[in-house]
Amino acid sequence: MATRSVSQEAKDIHLATRMIHLGARLQVLQAETSLSYERLARLYREVRQESPPKGMLPFSVDWFTTWLPNIHATIFYSIYQYMSLCTSLPKGEALVESYRLYLEQASAGRLEGAGDEPVLSFTRAWVLVRFFESEMMQMAQCASCQGNFVAHAQALTNGFVCGICKPPPRAGKTQASRVIRKKKKRARSGQNDHVQ
Ligand SMILES: [Zn+2]
């Protein structure tokens, strides 16, 4: 600890600050920097003006294979893969830059679920990268559109069809669209009242 350079510490603080802004949990910061738990917790409180949340990280592999999360996870991981292959950014930096690009894509493309809270949180994105590193997940090619999508490592990928080519029957029925449908229904019944 005593021999750690000041410039490395400055880099770690800068990286941790950017990750906190993106919503990273303390466990993520501990894994990606060499700063102590106490210093990270203090930094977290300074940046967000609140205590870091406690509790377990979201560790479910299955979450990434459900319809909407799978599309978001796939967009993020494709950007991250490209960043890792085509730039010399260290992992932490590549994560931050990829996640920022994902957020831009998710809101610019008006992706479903792109509300105030992104479907894929920064911590989930980090967990996803860990799953790939430990070979619990892989990319599988869609037999219909040939795009590559996040999938279980053990899943049979022959004849795999992605969630965009074959959305589930209830896809698109978000809370927002339910609210719009209700409003339309109310407006219609209002009109009928006038006619009668
Ligand atoms: Zn497809």
Short mmCIF file of C-alpha atoms and ligand atoms in Angstrom, two decimals:
data_model
loop_
_atom_site.label_atom_id
_atom_site.label_comp_id
_atom_site.label_asym_id
_atom_site.label_seq_id
_atom_site.Cartn_x
_atom_site.Cartn_y
_atom_site.Cartn_z
CA MET A 1 0.00 0.00 0.00
CA ALA A 2 2.76 2.43 0.98
CA THR A 3 4.45 2.15 -2.42
CA ARG A 4 1.37 2.93 -4.50
CA SER A 5 2.03 5.94 -6.69
CA VAL A 6 0.14 9.18 -6.26
CA SER A 7 -0.61 9.35 -9.99
CA GLN A 8 -2.17 5.86 -9.93
CA GLU A 9 -4.29 6.90 -6.98
CA ALA A 10 -5.39 10.03 -8.85
CA LYS A 11 -6.36 7.88 -11.87
CA ASP A 12 -8.32 5.51 -9.60
CA ILE A 13 -10.21 8.40 -7.98
CA HIS A 14 -11.03 9.85 -11.40
CA LEU A 15 -12.27 6.48 -12.70
CA ALA A 16 -14.26 5.75 -9.52
CA THR A 17 -15.88 9.21 -9.70
CA ARG A 18 -17.03 8.62 -13.28
CA MET A 19 -18.37 5.18 -12.35
CA ILE A 20 -20.27 6.61 -9.36
CA HIS A 21 -21.86 9.20 -11.65
CA LEU A 22 -23.05 6.35 -13.89
CA GLY A 23 -24.57 4.55 -10.89
CA ALA A 24 -21.90 1.98 -9.97
CA ARG A 25 -22.23 0.14 -6.66
CA LEU A 26 -19.33 0.05 -4.19
CA GLN A 27 -18.51 -3.60 -4.98
CA VAL A 28 -17.84 -2.58 -8.60
CA LEU A 29 -15.53 0.26 -7.53
CA GLN A 30 -13.66 -2.09 -5.19
CA ALA A 31 -13.08 -4.56 -8.00
CA GLU A 32 -11.98 -2.00 -10.60
CA THR A 33 -9.75 0.29 -8.49
CA SER A 34 -7.16 -0.25 -5.75
CA LEU A 35 -8.78 2.31 -3.42
CA SER A 36 -9.81 1.19 0.07
CA TYR A 37 -13.46 0.57 0.99
CA GLU A 38 -13.40 3.57 3.36
CA ARG A 39 -12.07 5.96 0.70
CA LEU A 40 -14.57 4.70 -1.89
CA ALA A 41 -17.47 5.05 0.54
CA ARG A 42 -16.37 8.64 1.30
CA LEU A 43 -15.99 9.44 -2.39
CA TYR A 44 -19.44 7.96 -3.05
CA ARG A 45 -21.02 10.21 -0.39
CA GLU A 46 -19.21 13.27 -1.77
CA VAL A 47 -20.33 12.62 -5.36
CA ARG A 48 -23.93 11.50 -4.77
CA GLN A 49 -24.67 13.27 -1.48
CA GLU A 50 -26.01 10.00 -0.05
CA SER A 51 -24.75 6.78 1.48
CA PRO A 52 -23.88 3.92 -0.89
CA PRO A 53 -26.64 1.28 -1.13
CA LYS A 54 -26.04 -1.93 0.80
CA GLY A 55 -26.89 -5.49 -0.14
CA MET A 56 -26.02 -8.03 -2.79
CA LEU A 57 -25.30 -7.24 -6.42
CA PRO A 58 -27.76 -8.55 -9.05
CA PHE A 59 -26.19 -11.90 -9.91
CA SER A 60 -28.79 -13.57 -12.14
CA VAL A 61 -27.57 -14.91 -15.48
CA ASP A 62 -31.20 -15.53 -16.53
CA TRP A 63 -32.09 -11.82 -16.32
CA PHE A 64 -29.87 -11.12 -19.35
CA THR A 65 -31.72 -13.64 -21.49
CA THR A 66 -35.23 -12.25 -20.91
CA TRP A 67 -36.65 -10.28 -23.82
CA LEU A 68 -36.08 -6.55 -23.14
CA PRO A 69 -32.96 -6.89 -20.95
CA ASN A 70 -31.45 -9.15 -23.63
CA ILE A 71 -31.75 -6.43 -26.29
CA HIS A 72 -30.21 -3.81 -24.00
CA ALA A 73 -27.47 -6.16 -22.79
CA THR A 74 -26.65 -7.05 -26.40
CA ILE A 75 -26.30 -3.39 -27.43
CA PHE A 76 -24.02 -2.68 -24.47
CA TYR A 77 -21.89 -5.79 -24.88
CA SER A 78 -21.44 -5.27 -28.62
CA ILE A 79 -20.08 -1.77 -27.94
CA TYR A 80 -17.86 -3.11 -25.14
CA GLN A 81 -16.49 -5.88 -27.37
CA TYR A 82 -15.66 -3.32 -30.05
CA MET A 83 -13.98 -1.02 -27.50
CA SER A 84 -11.88 -3.85 -26.09
CA LEU A 85 -10.79 -5.04 -29.54
CA CYS A 86 -10.20 -1.72 -31.29
CA THR A 87 -8.86 0.55 -28.55
CA SER A 88 -6.09 0.23 -25.98
CA LEU A 89 -8.33 1.49 -23.16
CA PRO A 90 -7.88 -0.34 -19.84
CA LYS A 91 -10.93 -2.37 -18.76
CA GLY A 92 -12.37 0.24 -16.37
CA GLU A 93 -12.18 3.00 -18.99
CA ALA A 94 -13.62 0.73 -21.68
CA LEU A 95 -16.56 -0.07 -19.37
CA VAL A 96 -17.28 3.61 -18.69
CA GLU A 97 -17.05 4.65 -22.36
CA SER A 98 -19.12 1.69 -23.59
CA TYR A 99 -21.80 2.33 -20.99
CA ARG A 100 -22.01 6.02 -21.94
CA LEU A 101 -22.43 5.04 -25.59
CA TYR A 102 -25.09 2.49 -24.62
CA LEU A 103 -27.04 5.21 -22.76
CA GLU A 104 -26.80 7.47 -25.82
CA GLN A 105 -28.04 4.69 -28.13
CA ALA A 106 -30.84 3.69 -25.75
CA SER A 107 -32.24 7.22 -25.52
CA ALA A 108 -31.49 8.42 -29.07
CA GLY A 109 -33.10 5.31 -30.60
CA ARG A 110 -36.11 5.67 -28.27
CA LEU A 111 -35.57 2.09 -27.29
CA GLU A 112 -38.38 0.64 -25.28
CA GLY A 113 -37.59 0.97 -21.61
CA ALA A 114 -35.42 4.05 -22.14
CA GLY A 115 -37.03 6.10 -19.41
CA ASP A 116 -35.44 7.84 -16.46
CA GLU A 117 -33.93 4.56 -15.32
CA PRO A 118 -32.00 2.68 -18.01
CA VAL A 119 -33.01 -0.98 -18.42
CA LEU A 120 -29.38 -2.02 -18.02
CA SER A 121 -27.78 -0.36 -14.98
CA PHE A 122 -24.03 0.25 -14.89
CA THR A 123 -23.65 -2.40 -12.19
CA ARG A 124 -25.57 -4.94 -14.31
CA ALA A 125 -23.38 -4.07 -17.31
CA TRP A 126 -20.30 -4.76 -15.17
CA VAL A 127 -21.79 -8.06 -13.94
CA LEU A 128 -22.47 -9.02 -17.58
CA VAL A 129 -18.80 -8.45 -18.52
CA ARG A 130 -17.80 -10.66 -15.55
CA PHE A 131 -20.15 -13.41 -16.81
CA PHE A 132 -18.43 -13.28 -20.21
CA GLU A 133 -14.98 -13.33 -18.58
CA SER A 134 -15.91 -16.42 -16.59
CA GLU A 135 -17.44 -18.00 -19.71
CA MET A 136 -20.94 -18.20 -18.25
CA MET A 137 -22.27 -16.27 -21.26
CA GLN A 138 -21.55 -16.21 -24.97
CA MET A 139 -22.73 -14.45 -28.12
CA ALA A 140 -25.20 -16.45 -30.23
CA GLN A 141 -26.07 -15.70 -33.85
CA CYS A 142 -29.73 -15.24 -34.75
CA ALA A 143 -30.74 -17.63 -37.54
CA SER A 144 -33.09 -14.99 -38.95
CA CYS A 145 -31.23 -11.62 -38.87
CA GLN A 146 -27.68 -12.96 -38.37
CA GLY A 147 -27.12 -10.50 -35.53
CA ASN A 148 -25.14 -11.63 -32.48
CA PHE A 149 -26.98 -11.67 -29.15
CA VAL A 150 -26.07 -12.29 -25.52
CA ALA A 151 -26.92 -15.90 -24.53
CA HIS A 152 -26.21 -18.58 -21.91
CA ALA A 153 -22.87 -20.30 -22.50
CA GLN A 154 -24.53 -23.73 -22.30
CA ALA A 155 -27.47 -22.81 -24.50
CA LEU A 156 -27.88 -24.61 -27.81
CA THR A 157 -27.42 -21.85 -30.35
CA ASN A 158 -28.38 -23.83 -33.45
CA GLY A 159 -31.56 -22.30 -34.83
CA PHE A 160 -31.54 -19.54 -32.19
CA VAL A 161 -33.91 -16.65 -33.07
CA CYS A 162 -33.45 -13.31 -31.31
CA GLY A 163 -36.01 -11.27 -29.38
CA ILE A 164 -36.23 -8.64 -32.14
CA CYS A 165 -37.09 -11.14 -34.90
CA LYS A 166 -39.44 -13.07 -32.62
CA PRO A 167 -40.73 -10.82 -29.82
CA PRO A 168 -42.89 -12.44 -27.12
CA PRO A 169 -46.67 -11.85 -27.50
CA ARG A 170 -46.73 -9.32 -24.70
CA ALA A 171 -43.77 -7.32 -26.02
CA GLY A 172 -44.36 -3.60 -26.25
CA LYS A 173 -47.06 -3.59 -23.61
CA THR A 174 -45.15 -1.43 -21.17
CA GLN A 175 -46.66 0.64 -18.43
CA ALA A 176 -46.36 3.75 -20.64
CA SER A 177 -48.30 2.22 -23.54
CA ARG A 178 -50.90 0.89 -21.11
CA VAL A 179 -51.40 4.42 -19.80
CA ILE A 180 -51.80 5.74 -23.39
CA ARG A 181 -54.33 3.01 -24.24
CA LYS A 182 -56.34 3.82 -21.09
CA LYS A 183 -56.37 7.53 -21.97
CA LYS A 184 -57.57 6.75 -25.52
CA LYS A 185 -60.29 4.50 -24.16
CA ARG A 186 -61.40 7.20 -21.75
CA ALA A 187 -61.40 9.81 -24.54
CA ARG A 188 -63.50 7.50 -26.73
CA SER A 189 -66.10 6.86 -24.02
CA GLY A 190 -66.15 10.62 -23.37
CA GLN A 191 -67.00 11.23 -27.03
CA ASN A 192 -69.76 8.64 -26.88
CA ASP A 193 -71.29 10.50 -23.93
CA HIS A 194 -71.57 13.61 -26.06
CA VAL A 195 -73.22 11.70 -28.92
CA GLN A 196 -75.86 10.15 -26.70
ZN ZN B 1 -32.79 -11.78 -35.18
#
